[in-house]
Tab-separated table of C-alpha atoms in Angstrom:
chain	number	residue	atom	x	y	z
A	1	MET	CA	-0.237	-0.224	0.109
A	2	SER	CA	1.307	3.608	-0.895
A	3	GLU	CA	1.827	6.265	1.682
A	4	ALA	CA	-1.234	9.297	1.805
A	5	LYS	CA	-0.368	12.117	0.605
A	6	VAL	CA	-2.758	14.021	1.895
A	7	VAL	CA	-4.060	13.218	6.042
A	8	VAL	CA	-7.377	13.665	6.987
A	9	CYS	CA	-8.824	14.423	10.881
A	10	GLY	CA	-11.472	14.547	12.196
A	11	LEU	CA	-12.310	17.677	14.721
A	12	ARG	CA	-14.154	18.458	18.246
A	13	ARG	CA	-13.566	21.606	18.890
A	14	GLU	CA	-14.009	20.395	22.318
A	15	ASP	CA	-10.313	18.122	21.847
A	16	VAL	CA	-8.153	21.483	21.312
A	17	ALA	CA	-7.631	23.788	24.284
A	18	ASP	CA	-8.311	27.372	24.699
A	19	SER	CA	-6.497	29.467	22.406
A	20	GLN	CA	-5.717	31.655	25.100
A	21	THR	CA	-4.341	28.721	27.712
A	22	ALA	CA	-0.376	29.205	26.980
A	23	GLY	CA	1.274	25.715	27.308
A	24	THR	CA	-2.078	23.186	26.131
A	25	PRO	CA	-1.597	21.027	23.493
A	26	LEU	CA	-2.381	21.205	20.367
A	27	PRO	CA	-4.349	18.015	19.235
A	28	ALA	CA	-1.346	14.659	18.673
A	29	ASN	CA	-0.710	14.389	15.082
A	30	VAL	CA	-0.038	18.796	14.007
A	31	GLU	CA	3.903	18.673	15.163
A	32	ALA	CA	4.433	15.651	14.096
A	33	ALA	CA	3.430	14.715	10.888
A	34	ALA	CA	5.622	14.194	7.599
A	35	ARG	CA	2.059	14.525	5.824
A	36	PRO	CA	-0.600	17.513	5.054
A	37	LEU	CA	-3.613	16.929	7.726
A	38	VAL	CA	-6.058	18.451	6.987
A	39	PHE	CA	-8.517	18.687	10.607
A	40	VAL	CA	-12.529	18.602	9.225
A	41	PRO	CA	-14.646	20.623	11.947
A	42	ASP	CA	-17.374	18.751	13.904
A	43	ASP	CA	-20.159	21.123	13.416
A	44	ILE	CA	-19.437	22.425	9.652
A	45	SER	CA	-23.532	23.032	9.175
A	46	GLY	CA	-25.285	22.762	5.725
A	47	PRO	CA	-23.062	22.378	2.574
A	48	LEU	CA	-19.712	22.816	2.170
A	49	HIS	CA	-18.659	26.893	1.311
A	50	SER	CA	-17.282	27.188	-1.716
A	51	GLU	CA	-15.731	30.569	-2.380
A	52	GLY	CA	-12.596	29.134	-2.577
A	53	VAL	CA	-9.082	28.473	-0.798
A	54	THR	CA	-7.461	31.312	1.491
A	55	LEU	CA	-4.129	30.824	2.619
A	56	GLY	CA	-2.162	32.629	5.528
A	57	VAL	CA	1.229	32.706	4.310
A	58	ASP	CA	3.530	35.042	5.744
A	59	ALA	CA	5.773	37.036	3.213
A	60	ARG	CA	8.598	38.056	4.008
A	61	ASN	CA	9.392	33.650	5.449
A	62	PRO	CA	6.876	32.484	2.752
A	63	ALA	CA	6.074	28.348	3.454
A	64	ALA	CA	6.945	26.848	0.034
A	65	ALA	CA	4.987	24.187	0.885
A	66	ALA	CA	1.978	25.599	2.759
A	67	ILE	CA	2.567	27.215	-1.300
A	68	ALA	CA	2.024	24.524	-2.960
A	69	PHE	CA	-0.700	22.587	-1.288
A	70	ALA	CA	-3.233	25.565	-1.434
A	71	PHE	CA	-2.549	25.989	-5.367
A	72	ASP	CA	-3.230	22.405	-5.874
A	73	SER	CA	-6.099	22.749	-3.120
A	74	ALA	CA	-7.589	25.332	-6.085
A	75	ARG	CA	-6.544	24.491	-9.029
A	76	ILE	CA	-8.817	21.021	-7.393
A	77	ARG	CA	-11.631	22.621	-6.977
A	78	GLY	CA	-11.974	24.895	-10.004
A	79	SER	CA	-12.199	27.911	-7.322
A	80	ARG	CA	-9.592	30.943	-6.593
A	81	LEU	CA	-7.144	31.260	-4.465
A	82	HIS	CA	-7.831	33.704	-1.332
A	83	VAL	CA	-3.523	34.410	-0.013
A	84	VAL	CA	-3.393	36.449	3.710
A	85	HIS	CA	-0.982	38.667	4.779
A	86	ALA	CA	-0.804	39.769	8.087
A	87	TRP	CA	1.105	42.839	8.750
A	88	SER	CA	1.518	44.722	11.870
A	89	LEU	CA	2.843	48.416	12.393
A	90	PRO	CA	6.642	49.134	12.501
A	91	ALA	CA	8.263	49.555	16.395
A	92	SER	CA	9.291	52.625	15.474
A	93	ALA	CA	5.394	53.912	14.859
A	94	ALA	CA	5.128	53.594	18.541
A	95	GLU	CA	7.257	55.900	19.722
A	96	LEU	CA	5.963	58.842	17.744
A	97	PRO	CA	3.842	61.164	19.878
A	98	PHE	CA	1.665	61.880	17.113
A	99	ALA	CA	-1.073	59.936	14.630
A	100	ILE	CA	0.999	58.104	12.692
A	101	PRO	CA	1.096	60.187	9.008
A	102	GLU	CA	-1.355	58.106	6.121
A	103	GLU	CA	2.494	58.524	3.899
A	104	ASP	CA	4.046	56.419	6.445
A	105	ARG	CA	1.386	54.023	6.451
A	106	ALA	CA	0.275	53.738	3.673
A	107	ALA	CA	4.239	53.754	2.653
A	108	TRP	CA	4.591	50.473	5.106
A	109	GLU	CA	1.292	49.035	3.542
A	110	ASP	CA	2.557	49.254	-0.138
A	111	GLN	CA	5.542	47.300	1.431
A	112	GLU	CA	3.333	44.616	2.756
A	113	VAL	CA	1.588	44.184	-0.889
A	114	GLN	CA	4.968	43.971	-2.362
A	115	GLN	CA	6.783	41.082	-0.316
A	116	LEU	CA	4.088	39.697	-1.054
A	117	ALA	CA	3.450	39.682	-5.108
A	118	ASP	CA	7.143	38.932	-4.813
A	119	ALA	CA	6.740	35.746	-2.945
A	120	LEU	CA	4.019	34.999	-5.182
A	121	GLN	CA	5.345	35.362	-8.490
A	122	PRO	CA	6.851	32.606	-9.560
A	123	TRP	CA	3.373	30.307	-8.436
A	124	CYS	CA	0.994	32.611	-10.569
A	125	GLU	CA	3.612	31.740	-13.035
A	126	LYS	CA	3.569	28.933	-13.129
A	127	HIS	CA	-0.767	28.203	-12.558
A	128	PRO	CA	-1.536	30.840	-14.463
A	129	GLU	CA	-4.931	29.405	-15.043
A	130	ILE	CA	-5.256	29.792	-11.219
A	131	PRO	CA	-7.053	33.060	-9.929
A	132	VAL	CA	-5.059	34.604	-7.142
A	133	LEU	CA	-6.860	37.653	-5.169
A	134	GLN	CA	-3.969	38.896	-2.712
A	135	ASP	CA	-4.605	40.572	0.175
A	136	VAL	CA	-2.700	42.199	2.455
A	137	VAL	CA	-4.758	43.266	6.740
A	138	LEU	CA	-3.622	45.177	9.207
A	139	PHE	CA	-4.825	42.043	11.416
A	140	ALA	CA	-3.048	39.617	14.228
A	141	PRO	CA	-2.388	36.557	11.843
A	142	ALA	CA	-5.400	34.293	13.900
A	143	GLN	CA	-8.229	37.393	12.924
A	144	ALA	CA	-7.182	38.127	9.388
A	145	LEU	CA	-7.285	34.278	8.474
A	146	LEU	CA	-10.422	34.031	10.707
A	147	HIS	CA	-11.557	37.374	9.130
A	148	CYS	CA	-11.423	35.652	4.865
A	149	SER	CA	-11.791	32.739	5.147
A	150	ALA	CA	-15.324	33.186	6.267
A	151	GLY	CA	-16.142	31.705	2.768
A	152	ALA	CA	-13.899	30.142	1.909
A	153	ALA	CA	-13.928	25.742	0.943
A	154	LEU	CA	-10.204	25.234	2.885
A	155	VAL	CA	-7.885	27.025	5.224
A	156	VAL	CA	-4.040	26.178	4.748
A	157	VAL	CA	-0.905	27.724	6.217
A	158	GLY	CA	2.061	26.611	6.559
A	159	ARG	CA	3.443	24.684	10.138
A	160	ARG	CA	5.978	26.449	11.848
A	161	PRO	CA	7.998	26.085	14.926
A	162	GLY	CA	7.136	28.570	17.936
A	163	ALA	CA	4.526	30.307	19.971
A	164	GLU	CA	2.752	32.232	17.927
A	165	TRP	CA	2.112	29.363	15.143
A	166	ARG	CA	0.659	27.139	17.743
A	167	HIS	CA	-1.922	30.316	18.553
A	168	ILE	CA	-3.089	30.922	15.100
A	169	LEU	CA	-3.860	27.064	15.171
A	170	ARG	CA	-5.027	26.787	18.552
A	171	SER	CA	-7.418	30.275	17.057
A	172	LEU	CA	-8.301	28.186	13.802
A	173	LEU	CA	-9.130	25.071	15.041
A	174	ARG	CA	-11.902	26.125	17.888
A	175	GLU	CA	-13.414	29.417	15.250
A	176	ALA	CA	-12.905	28.518	11.731
A	177	THR	CA	-16.710	27.977	9.849
A	178	CYS	CA	-14.319	25.035	7.299
A	179	PRO	CA	-11.557	23.094	6.932
A	180	VAL	CA	-7.974	23.753	8.397
A	181	ALA	CA	-4.932	21.453	6.330
A	182	VAL	CA	-1.510	22.256	8.274
A	183	VAL	CA	1.130	21.618	5.837
A	184	PRO	CA	4.750	21.053	7.417
A	185	SER	CA	7.268	23.052	6.450
């Protein structure tokens, strides 16, 4: 028997530790899996959404495996790929004595938009048949993904080490309205 390329897991929301509780475990198979895991929540009501695939990506350090999985998922579904890059204001913005000048905020956002475009360019050239919506949002990553995936058929994230990534994944597994794919880097 050949090895599975994707593992699909049922997800009971109550089994996912509270996203606000530090140090609580994720489902046991998440951090050890060598293949993408797709978690399907047990409380999806009605038909699955059909507005495409949402990919969470860090434009500064894009996870190639997650991007490839998301493009393949959108191709298989014949749907759009919505790529979400969350960003925050630089630390220097907190030092400003007054409100942040709009020109500065716009320049920082333009830089984020360009980083995302640069990260996705080779993928878009390789898959010109897939419509891609690039979305740069000034939210925390978990909030950005939950907001932007509200009508999605699938959310894709790359697996990363660290507490911030675990927080993002816990939030997605507890609150996403569609299946969540976790792709090892």
